[in-house]
Tab-separated table of C-alpha atoms and ligand atoms in Angstrom:
chain	number	residue	atom	x	y	z
A	1	UNK	CA	98.364	70.080	-42.612
A	2	UNK	CA	96.454	69.375	-39.416
A	3	UNK	CA	92.741	69.667	-38.817
A	4	UNK	CA	90.904	70.039	-35.524
A	5	UNK	CA	87.652	68.112	-35.089
A	6	UNK	CA	85.415	69.535	-32.391
A	7	UNK	CA	82.144	68.024	-31.211
A	8	UNK	CA	80.124	70.794	-29.622
A	9	UNK	CA	77.482	70.887	-26.935
A	10	UNK	CA	79.519	69.596	-23.970
A	11	UNK	CA	79.991	71.705	-20.892
A	12	UNK	CA	83.631	72.216	-19.985
A	13	UNK	CA	85.059	71.072	-16.680
A	14	UNK	CA	88.791	71.045	-16.141
A	15	UNK	CA	92.019	72.608	-15.072
A	16	UNK	CA	94.834	73.954	-17.243
A	17	UNK	CA	98.251	75.589	-16.849
A	18	UNK	CA	98.560	78.817	-18.839
A	19	UNK	CA	101.487	78.775	-21.280
A	20	UNK	CA	104.230	81.416	-21.309
A	21	UNK	CA	103.374	84.533	-23.313
A	22	UNK	CA	104.157	84.455	-27.026
A	23	UNK	CA	104.338	88.242	-27.170
A	24	UNK	CA	106.950	88.305	-24.437
A	25	UNK	CA	109.051	85.389	-25.699
A	26	UNK	CA	109.634	86.760	-29.209
A	27	UNK	CA	111.124	90.167	-28.238
A	28	UNK	CA	113.120	88.569	-25.384
A	29	UNK	CA	114.735	86.105	-27.771
A	30	UNK	CA	115.533	88.939	-30.209
A	31	UNK	CA	116.965	90.997	-27.322
A	32	UNK	CA	119.424	88.220	-26.492
A	33	UNK	CA	121.551	89.120	-29.571
A	34	UNK	CA	122.415	92.407	-27.826
A	35	UNK	CA	124.409	90.563	-25.214
A	36	UNK	CA	127.832	89.049	-25.493
A	37	UNK	CA	127.011	86.072	-23.331
A	38	UNK	CA	124.634	83.260	-22.486
A	39	UNK	CA	120.989	84.039	-21.685
A	40	UNK	CA	118.331	81.705	-20.375
A	41	UNK	CA	114.585	82.061	-20.829
A	42	UNK	CA	112.313	79.821	-18.772
A	43	UNK	CA	108.643	79.015	-19.312
A	44	UNK	CA	109.025	79.339	-23.102
A	45	UNK	CA	105.906	78.237	-24.992
A	46	UNK	CA	106.320	75.659	-27.779
A	47	UNK	CA	104.975	77.636	-30.712
A	48	UNK	CA	105.803	77.794	-34.387
A	49	UNK	CA	106.542	81.548	-33.991
A	50	UNK	CA	109.109	80.696	-31.298
A	51	UNK	CA	110.673	78.057	-33.575
A	52	UNK	CA	110.858	80.671	-36.379
A	53	UNK	CA	112.603	83.113	-34.011
A	54	UNK	CA	115.092	80.413	-33.011
A	55	UNK	CA	115.860	79.822	-36.705
A	56	UNK	CA	116.641	83.539	-37.109
A	57	UNK	CA	118.854	83.503	-34.004
A	58	UNK	CA	120.804	80.505	-35.326
A	59	UNK	CA	121.126	82.086	-38.743
A	60	UNK	CA	122.679	85.276	-37.343
A	61	UNK	CA	125.209	83.255	-35.350
A	62	UNK	CA	123.718	82.449	-31.930
A	63	UNK	CA	123.927	78.979	-30.451
A	64	UNK	CA	120.481	78.026	-29.157
A	65	UNK	CA	119.558	74.940	-27.172
A	66	UNK	CA	116.533	73.714	-25.308
A	67	UNK	CA	116.178	72.088	-21.888
A	68	UNK	CA	112.613	71.367	-20.763
A	69	UNK	CA	110.738	74.658	-21.034
A	70	UNK	CA	113.981	76.682	-21.064
A	71	UNK	CA	115.752	78.121	-24.088
A	72	UNK	CA	119.445	78.994	-23.819
A	73	UNK	CA	120.832	81.543	-26.265
A	74	UNK	CA	124.580	82.008	-26.511
A	75	UNK	CA	125.287	85.228	-28.404
A	76	UNK	CA	128.975	85.455	-27.486
A	77	UNK	CA	130.266	84.689	-31.005
A	78	UNK	CA	130.232	86.934	-34.082
A	79	UNK	CA	126.736	88.051	-35.134
A	80	UNK	CA	125.645	88.639	-38.736
A	81	UNK	CA	123.458	91.704	-39.406
A	82	UNK	CA	121.459	90.043	-42.191
A	83	UNK	CA	118.266	87.996	-41.955
A	84	UNK	CA	117.207	86.117	-45.116
A	85	UNK	CA	113.778	86.961	-46.574
A	86	UNK	CA	112.367	83.473	-46.115
A	87	UNK	CA	113.009	83.583	-42.341
A	88	UNK	CA	111.682	87.143	-41.965
A	89	UNK	CA	108.430	86.344	-43.753
A	90	UNK	CA	107.543	83.563	-41.320
A	91	UNK	CA	106.249	86.020	-38.726
A	92	UNK	CA	105.398	89.641	-38.219
A	93	UNK	CA	107.368	90.198	-35.025
A	94	UNK	CA	110.663	89.438	-36.788
A	95	UNK	CA	110.852	93.243	-37.305
A	96	UNK	CA	112.069	93.377	-33.696
A	97	UNK	CA	115.437	92.104	-34.965
A	98	UNK	CA	115.940	95.502	-36.608
A	99	UNK	CA	116.766	97.315	-33.352
A	100	UNK	CA	118.613	94.360	-31.865
A	101	UNK	CA	120.931	93.719	-34.840
A	102	UNK	CA	121.508	97.426	-35.468
A	103	UNK	CA	122.564	97.878	-31.843
A	104	UNK	CA	124.821	94.858	-31.809
A	105	UNK	CA	126.372	95.052	-35.296
A	106	UNK	CA	126.094	98.723	-36.289
A	107	UNK	CA	123.898	97.637	-39.183
A	108	UNK	CA	120.862	95.495	-39.946
A	109	UNK	CA	119.426	94.300	-43.226
A	110	UNK	CA	116.083	92.550	-43.484
A	111	UNK	CA	112.931	92.490	-45.586
A	112	UNK	CA	109.541	93.718	-44.411
A	113	UNK	CA	107.979	91.080	-42.185
A	114	UNK	CA	105.105	88.629	-42.659
A	115	UNK	CA	102.488	87.631	-40.051
A	116	UNK	CA	98.730	87.826	-39.522
A	117	UNK	CA	96.597	89.536	-42.128
A	118	UNK	CA	95.034	92.197	-39.919
A	119	UNK	CA	95.183	95.026	-42.436
A	120	UNK	CA	98.171	97.241	-43.182
A	121	UNK	CA	100.926	96.840	-40.601
A	122	UNK	CA	103.387	99.624	-41.320
A	123	UNK	CA	106.790	99.986	-39.644
A	124	UNK	CA	107.009	103.803	-39.755
A	125	UNK	CA	107.076	104.108	-35.936
A	126	UNK	CA	109.888	101.545	-35.681
A	127	UNK	CA	111.893	103.571	-38.201
A	128	UNK	CA	111.061	106.868	-36.481
A	129	UNK	CA	112.565	105.478	-33.263
A	130	UNK	CA	115.734	104.219	-34.954
A	131	UNK	CA	116.222	107.420	-36.990
A	132	UNK	CA	115.836	109.518	-33.844
A	133	UNK	CA	118.808	107.636	-32.395
A	134	UNK	CA	120.860	108.440	-35.500
A	135	UNK	CA	120.313	105.407	-37.738
A	136	UNK	CA	120.480	105.915	-41.461
A	137	UNK	CA	117.614	103.937	-42.998
A	138	UNK	CA	117.384	103.013	-46.674
A	139	UNK	CA	114.847	100.832	-48.423
A	140	UNK	CA	115.502	99.057	-51.708
A	141	UNK	CA	113.784	96.075	-53.336
A	142	UNK	CA	111.630	95.411	-50.258
A	143	UNK	CA	114.685	95.265	-47.959
A	144	UNK	CA	115.331	97.676	-45.124
A	145	UNK	CA	118.934	98.606	-44.344
A	146	UNK	CA	119.771	100.463	-41.150
A	147	UNK	CA	123.248	101.743	-40.313
A	148	UNK	CA	124.874	103.634	-37.459
A	149	UNK	CA	128.454	103.159	-36.250
A	150	UNK	CA	127.081	103.816	-32.757
A	151	UNK	CA	123.565	105.020	-32.025
A	152	UNK	CA	123.192	108.192	-29.953
A	153	UNK	CA	120.608	108.552	-27.186
A	154	UNK	CA	117.745	110.985	-27.761
A	155	UNK	CA	114.081	111.705	-27.142
A	156	UNK	CA	111.704	109.398	-29.002
A	157	UNK	CA	108.110	110.673	-28.991
A	158	UNK	CA	105.864	107.897	-30.295
A	159	UNK	CA	102.638	109.395	-31.699
A	160	UNK	CA	100.795	106.163	-30.881
A	161	UNK	CA	101.759	103.424	-28.432
A	162	UNK	CA	103.002	100.685	-30.787
A	163	UNK	CA	104.199	97.624	-28.865
A	164	UNK	CA	106.778	96.588	-31.461
A	165	UNK	CA	108.102	100.120	-32.000
A	166	UNK	CA	108.518	100.583	-28.232
A	167	UNK	CA	110.453	97.306	-28.075
A	168	UNK	CA	112.657	98.260	-31.025
A	169	UNK	CA	113.330	101.660	-29.443
A	170	UNK	CA	114.346	99.991	-26.151
A	171	UNK	CA	116.658	97.527	-27.904
A	172	UNK	CA	118.309	100.294	-29.899
A	173	UNK	CA	118.717	102.596	-26.893
A	174	UNK	CA	120.296	100.170	-24.410
A	175	UNK	CA	123.593	100.147	-26.322
A	176	UNK	CA	123.412	103.765	-27.578
A	177	UNK	CA	125.760	106.464	-26.364
A	178	UNK	CA	124.043	108.575	-23.667
A	179	UNK	CA	120.466	108.673	-22.437
A	180	UNK	CA	117.175	108.063	-24.187
A	181	UNK	CA	113.631	108.932	-23.173
A	182	UNK	CA	110.736	107.188	-24.955
A	183	UNK	CA	107.399	108.971	-24.526
A	184	UNK	CA	104.044	107.646	-25.716
A	185	UNK	CA	105.433	104.141	-25.116
A	186	UNK	CA	103.161	101.097	-25.135
A	187	UNK	CA	102.270	99.907	-21.612
A	188	UNK	CA	101.609	96.204	-22.262
A	189	UNK	CA	102.878	93.879	-19.484
A	190	UNK	CA	105.224	92.204	-21.978
A	191	UNK	CA	107.323	95.405	-21.983
A	192	UNK	CA	108.013	94.897	-18.277
A	193	UNK	CA	109.336	91.425	-19.074
A	194	UNK	CA	111.675	92.990	-21.621
A	195	UNK	CA	112.815	95.643	-19.112
A	196	UNK	CA	113.459	92.976	-16.440
A	197	UNK	CA	115.535	90.895	-18.845
A	198	UNK	CA	117.557	93.887	-20.092
A	199	UNK	CA	118.266	94.860	-16.478
A	200	UNK	CA	119.483	91.333	-15.748
A	201	UNK	CA	121.964	91.891	-18.607
A	202	UNK	CA	123.259	95.084	-16.955
A	203	UNK	CA	121.159	97.643	-18.883
A	204	UNK	CA	119.868	100.757	-17.103
A	205	UNK	CA	116.159	100.924	-17.992
A	206	UNK	CA	113.235	102.251	-15.966
A	207	UNK	CA	109.595	103.116	-16.539
A	208	UNK	CA	108.375	100.203	-18.691
A	209	UNK	CA	104.632	99.888	-18.201
A	210	UNK	CA	104.204	103.615	-17.467
A	211	UNK	CA	104.271	105.195	-20.926
A	212	UNK	CA	107.630	106.927	-20.345
A	213	UNK	CA	110.733	104.755	-20.507
A	214	UNK	CA	114.188	106.060	-19.577
A	215	UNK	CA	117.354	104.325	-20.681
A	216	UNK	CA	120.987	105.054	-20.017
A	217	UNK	CA	123.063	103.417	-22.773
A	218	UNK	CA	125.763	100.871	-21.870
A	219	UNK	CA	128.980	99.926	-23.722
A	220	UNK	CA	128.262	96.205	-23.468
A	221	UNK	CA	125.665	93.843	-22.022
A	222	UNK	CA	126.241	90.460	-20.415
A	223	UNK	CA	123.935	87.451	-20.816
A	224	UNK	CA	120.841	87.548	-18.607
A	225	UNK	CA	117.814	85.546	-17.576
A	226	UNK	CA	114.047	85.757	-17.448
A	227	UNK	CA	111.071	83.595	-16.604
A	228	UNK	CA	108.412	84.461	-19.173
A	229	UNK	CA	105.126	85.807	-17.840
A	230	UNK	CA	101.832	83.929	-18.420
A	231	UNK	CA	100.062	84.446	-21.738
A	232	UNK	CA	97.067	86.669	-20.983
A	233	UNK	CA	95.573	86.109	-24.460
A	234	UNK	CA	95.762	82.314	-24.199
A	235	UNK	CA	94.133	82.611	-20.743
A	236	UNK	CA	91.395	84.860	-22.190
A	237	UNK	CA	90.793	82.246	-24.903
A	238	UNK	CA	90.236	79.390	-22.422
A	239	UNK	CA	87.952	81.561	-20.266
A	240	UNK	CA	85.925	82.640	-23.319
A	241	UNK	CA	85.627	78.966	-24.311
A	242	UNK	CA	84.090	78.126	-20.931
A	243	UNK	CA	81.785	81.142	-21.071
A	244	UNK	CA	80.552	79.934	-24.472
A	245	UNK	CA	80.197	76.229	-23.653
A	246	UNK	CA	79.195	76.537	-19.984
A	247	UNK	CA	80.788	74.685	-17.048
A	248	UNK	CA	83.784	75.504	-14.871
A	249	UNK	CA	87.460	75.959	-15.660
A	250	UNK	CA	90.426	76.601	-13.415
A	251	UNK	CA	93.522	78.233	-14.906
A	252	UNK	CA	96.760	78.122	-12.943
A	253	UNK	CA	100.080	79.884	-13.613
A	254	UNK	CA	97.850	82.739	-14.791
A	255	UNK	CA	98.226	86.467	-14.150
A	256	UNK	CA	94.731	87.859	-13.382
A	257	UNK	CA	96.047	91.405	-12.717
A	258	UNK	CA	96.994	91.705	-16.415
A	259	UNK	CA	93.489	90.762	-17.532
A	260	UNK	CA	91.140	93.198	-15.788
A	261	UNK	CA	89.089	94.334	-18.847
A	262	UNK	CA	88.607	90.746	-20.082
A	263	UNK	CA	87.567	89.448	-16.646
A	264	UNK	CA	85.213	92.414	-16.293
A	265	UNK	CA	83.542	91.612	-19.654
A	266	UNK	CA	83.150	87.936	-18.690
A	267	UNK	CA	81.528	88.911	-15.391
A	268	UNK	CA	79.105	91.183	-17.244
A	269	UNK	CA	78.168	88.128	-19.320
A	270	UNK	CA	76.961	86.400	-16.169
A	271	UNK	CA	80.031	84.290	-15.437
A	272	UNK	CA	81.313	83.918	-11.892
A	273	UNK	CA	85.022	84.755	-12.021
A	274	UNK	CA	87.252	84.438	-8.983
A	275	UNK	CA	90.972	85.069	-8.841
A	276	UNK	CA	93.789	84.119	-6.498
A	277	UNK	CA	97.558	84.229	-6.691
A	278	UNK	CA	98.346	83.040	-10.245
A	279	UNK	CA	94.863	81.540	-10.439
A	280	UNK	CA	91.613	82.267	-12.284
A	281	UNK	CA	88.429	80.205	-11.898
A	282	UNK	CA	85.445	80.830	-14.175
A	283	UNK	CA	82.053	79.196	-13.831
A	284	UNK	CA	79.041	79.644	-16.103
A	285	UNK	CA	75.846	77.858	-15.133
A	286	UNK	CA	72.955	80.043	-16.330
A	287	UNK	CA	72.225	81.850	-19.562
A	288	UNK	CA	74.788	84.133	-21.132
A	289	UNK	CA	74.187	87.882	-21.274
A	290	UNK	CA	75.735	90.363	-23.676
A	291	UNK	CA	78.896	91.935	-22.179
A	292	UNK	CA	77.734	95.344	-23.477
A	293	UNK	CA	79.890	97.368	-25.879
A	294	UNK	CA	83.506	96.246	-26.215
A	295	UNK	CA	86.033	98.753	-27.539
A	296	UNK	CA	89.568	97.490	-28.108
A	297	UNK	CA	92.367	99.794	-26.950
A	298	UNK	CA	96.081	99.617	-26.168
A	299	UNK	CA	96.849	98.319	-22.644
A	300	UNK	CA	95.338	98.809	-20.069
A	301	UNK	CA	92.281	98.829	-22.348
A	302	UNK	CA	90.508	95.779	-23.757
A	303	UNK	CA	93.153	93.883	-25.802
A	304	UNK	CA	92.560	93.576	-29.537
A	305	UNK	CA	93.865	89.989	-29.438
A	306	UNK	CA	91.042	88.986	-27.063
A	307	UNK	CA	88.357	90.506	-29.294
A	308	UNK	CA	87.807	87.442	-31.554
A	309	UNK	CA	87.524	84.989	-28.598
A	310	UNK	CA	85.090	87.329	-26.795
A	311	UNK	CA	83.091	87.750	-29.988
A	312	UNK	CA	82.773	83.953	-30.215
A	313	UNK	CA	81.601	83.814	-26.596
A	314	UNK	CA	78.955	86.481	-27.314
A	315	UNK	CA	77.294	84.664	-30.223
A	316	UNK	CA	74.645	82.985	-28.027
A	317	UNK	CA	74.438	85.757	-25.403
A	318	UNK	CA	71.028	87.330	-24.890
A	319	UNK	CA	70.757	90.756	-26.504
A	320	UNK	CA	72.969	92.665	-28.912
A	321	UNK	CA	76.719	93.115	-28.508
A	322	UNK	CA	78.591	95.903	-30.257
A	323	UNK	CA	82.335	95.570	-30.777
A	324	UNK	CA	84.532	98.425	-31.934
A	325	UNK	CA	88.015	97.521	-33.077
A	326	UNK	CA	90.296	100.557	-32.822
A	327	UNK	CA	93.762	98.937	-32.981
A	328	UNK	CA	93.801	97.053	-36.299
A	329	UNK	CA	91.920	97.861	-39.488
A	330	UNK	CA	90.929	94.406	-40.569
A	331	UNK	CA	90.181	92.252	-37.586
A	332	UNK	CA	86.846	90.701	-38.520
A	333	UNK	CA	88.092	88.120	-40.993
A	334	UNK	CA	86.652	85.313	-38.840
A	335	UNK	CA	83.117	86.746	-39.162
A	336	UNK	CA	82.043	84.944	-42.410
A	337	UNK	CA	83.057	81.560	-40.914
A	338	UNK	CA	81.131	82.329	-37.690
A	339	UNK	CA	78.107	83.286	-39.813
A	340	UNK	CA	78.347	79.962	-41.664
A	341	UNK	CA	77.859	78.318	-38.248
A	342	UNK	CA	74.609	80.243	-37.676
A	343	UNK	CA	75.899	83.414	-35.988
A	344	UNK	CA	74.052	86.676	-36.603
A	345	UNK	CA	76.817	89.265	-37.065
A	346	UNK	CA	77.132	92.304	-39.264
A	347	UNK	CA	80.548	93.879	-39.546
A	348	UNK	CA	81.511	97.070	-41.364
A	349	UNK	CA	84.709	99.024	-40.857
A	350	UNK	CA	85.629	99.119	-37.190
A	351	UNK	CA	82.238	97.977	-35.913
A	352	UNK	CA	80.690	94.543	-35.523
A	353	UNK	CA	77.162	94.004	-34.244
A	354	UNK	CA	76.339	90.574	-32.828
A	355	UNK	CA	72.723	89.624	-32.200
A	356	UNK	CA	72.528	86.631	-29.871
A	357	UNK	CA	71.109	83.427	-31.421
A	358	UNK	CA	69.626	80.394	-29.618
A	359	UNK	CA	71.757	77.801	-31.405
A	360	UNK	CA	74.869	77.467	-33.534
A	361	UNK	CA	75.654	74.457	-35.715
A	362	UNK	CA	78.959	72.798	-36.556
A	363	UNK	CA	80.563	73.476	-39.924
A	364	UNK	CA	83.646	73.082	-42.083
A	365	UNK	CA	85.572	76.297	-41.422
A	366	UNK	CA	89.076	77.644	-41.933
A	367	UNK	CA	91.089	79.925	-39.655
A	368	UNK	CA	92.228	83.050	-41.458
A	369	UNK	CA	94.525	84.263	-38.687
A	370	UNK	CA	95.684	83.239	-35.202
A	371	UNK	CA	92.996	84.719	-32.920
A	372	UNK	CA	90.288	84.323	-35.556
A	373	UNK	CA	91.106	80.584	-35.474
A	374	UNK	CA	90.670	80.592	-31.691
A	375	UNK	CA	87.256	82.241	-32.155
A	376	UNK	CA	86.154	79.438	-34.495
A	377	UNK	CA	87.238	76.777	-31.997
A	378	UNK	CA	85.226	78.508	-29.254
A	379	UNK	CA	82.130	78.780	-31.459
A	380	UNK	CA	82.497	75.070	-32.312
A	381	UNK	CA	82.480	74.099	-28.616
A	382	UNK	CA	79.121	75.810	-28.135
A	383	UNK	CA	77.616	74.590	-31.444
A	384	UNK	CA	75.465	71.530	-32.072
A	385	UNK	CA	77.241	68.771	-33.970
A	386	UNK	CA	80.745	68.475	-35.324
A	387	UNK	CA	83.041	71.207	-36.652
A	388	UNK	CA	86.088	70.673	-38.819
A	389	UNK	CA	88.575	73.496	-38.244
A	390	UNK	CA	91.228	73.941	-40.915
A	391	UNK	CA	94.075	76.456	-41.173
A	392	UNK	CA	95.605	75.222	-37.897
A	393	UNK	CA	99.004	76.557	-38.999
A	394	UNK	CA	97.719	80.000	-37.940
A	395	UNK	CA	96.548	78.689	-34.558
A	396	UNK	CA	99.854	76.878	-33.891
A	397	UNK	CA	101.664	80.228	-34.079
A	398	UNK	CA	100.215	81.205	-30.715
A	399	UNK	CA	98.716	78.184	-28.885
A	400	UNK	CA	100.986	75.386	-27.653
A	401	UNK	CA	98.610	72.528	-28.431
A	402	UNK	CA	95.027	73.638	-28.767
A	403	UNK	CA	93.620	70.096	-29.054
A	404	UNK	CA	95.348	69.003	-25.843
A	405	UNK	CA	94.346	72.187	-23.990
A	406	UNK	CA	90.678	71.971	-24.945
A	407	UNK	CA	90.623	68.255	-24.112
A	408	UNK	CA	92.095	69.015	-20.665
A	409	UNK	CA	89.235	71.462	-20.188
A	410	UNK	CA	86.684	68.740	-20.988
A	411	UNK	CA	86.075	69.469	-24.685
A	412	UNK	CA	85.572	66.688	-27.241
A	413	UNK	CA	88.404	67.577	-29.580
A	414	UNK	CA	90.805	65.622	-31.755
A	415	UNK	CA	93.644	66.540	-34.056
A	416	UNK	CA	94.003	64.844	-37.440
A	417	UNK	CA	96.934	65.180	-39.830
A	418	UNK	CA	96.057	65.320	-43.519
B	501	LIG	C1	101.790	93.437	-30.871
B	501	LIG	C2	101.418	92.004	-30.603
B	501	LIG	C3	100.061	91.668	-31.225
B	501	LIG	C4	99.005	92.666	-30.733
B	501	LIG	C5	99.475	94.101	-30.930
B	501	LIG	C6	98.531	95.118	-30.312
B	501	LIG	C7	103.588	90.942	-30.487
B	501	LIG	C8	104.544	89.973	-31.058
B	501	LIG	N1	102.440	91.144	-31.154
B	501	LIG	O1	101.888	93.578	-32.280
B	501	LIG	O2	99.698	90.337	-30.853
B	501	LIG	O3	97.823	92.474	-31.459
B	501	LIG	O4	100.770	94.289	-30.331
B	501	LIG	O5	98.351	94.849	-28.966
B	501	LIG	O6	103.817	91.480	-29.415
B	501	LIG	N2	101.480	100.748	-36.301
B	501	LIG	C9	101.825	101.760	-37.180
B	501	LIG	N3	103.144	101.951	-37.456
B	501	LIG	C10	104.138	101.197	-36.889
B	501	LIG	C11	103.764	100.179	-35.980
B	501	LIG	C12	102.431	99.973	-35.704
B	501	LIG	O7	100.965	102.454	-37.719
B	501	LIG	O8	105.323	101.440	-37.185
B	501	LIG	C13	100.056	100.501	-36.012
B	501	LIG	C14	99.630	99.095	-36.431
B	501	LIG	O9	99.317	99.057	-37.809
B	501	LIG	C15	98.431	98.856	-35.549
B	501	LIG	C16	98.809	99.608	-34.254
B	501	LIG	O10	99.847	100.522	-34.617
B	501	LIG	O11	97.300	99.426	-36.116
B	501	LIG	C17	99.288	98.725	-33.118
B	501	LIG	O12	100.357	97.947	-33.582
B	501	LIG	P1	101.548	97.458	-32.622
B	501	LIG	O13	101.235	97.846	-31.214
B	501	LIG	O14	102.830	97.903	-33.210
B	501	LIG	O15	101.409	95.897	-32.758
B	501	LIG	P2	102.574	94.858	-32.913
B	501	LIG	O16	103.754	95.257	-32.094
B	501	LIG	O17	102.781	94.570	-34.347
């Protein structure tokens, strides 16, 4: 188990490359099993969730190898439709293998996935999409079995824009017979990455990012390639850290156009934010102000994954900040740990109210989930004294090397193995 030690109170000053997006890498890797060839993904982040996905790919029969920041997946051999429970439980997004394996093998068998504890995370919309395309779905002993000799195109109307269900629907439809229209689709930028990759494999897909995706099914797909887009949530985390601690940070290989609501909130807090091509610079010299109410929404709204980092940045902001979480039911699990560091927060149901305090103090705190862990690290940077952050296994799911990144930004941070 590793522990992060953070000495707070230093202004940040540094430059950092933004890692490739976790939420793009995982569905792209799963999509590669649809092809009967070799795919290459560049700019892959080194994350434990990526390693878990690679283990699933190898288990089902893909050959996977690494070269620098590239991952090569050769899916030309026979593919098994079954994923063992232990591999599935390592991360939530493993459910994306449902559509991919069903499409490729005509069947898929896997248990319900693991992942962050953010409240109930049902898969009804994923199953709705697959059933609409003709899959027969049965559930027994916690395992889901999907079957269809060949899926048939159709109209999938998603009642809410689930990212994972949209991805599963796309993966199922690209090898289905005939055309599919997905309405109510999620519009997150990661879906455009998936569309680009599928097109490079020969799939006919349009509309990703618009809410209506149209797909014309193909008989077969060849291997393809994709450079993974920058991780907008990792970028939001580093910017929130600088807002909280003060100073100036420069993020390169970033994608500011995917981050409008986050950059807007940081500007309202009194930070100077400038953007260029693949570049974001944030500077905070004076006092922090409350960003005003923050309501999380599906893209292009304020992203739920950036809510905990922004909450941490608001702890010492003048005034009262209200946050309303509308995407997940239980996304305030980091609040008790922030309170133990001197934060004044009350949270009930979807709403959290943060009253700005003058000082925070270091503490011995444990991450309860990935972005909640990031929030604790940010609070620690702006606190007086030393913080010991445990539960780093959650943080490592989504940040390449948080200690190294925060050190590059000028933080006093060290990683200790216990
Ligand atoms: C993805 C992201 C995650 C992000 C989330 C919302 C990945 C790997 N993860 O997760 O980081 O926080 O989008 O931006 O890309 N829901 C249902 N039924 C379903 C599916 C979802 O009710 O079948 C609900 C969920 O419980 C949640 C909401 O829909 O309340 C959004 O979930 P969804 O967009 O599916 O998130 P994920 O794809 O799991």
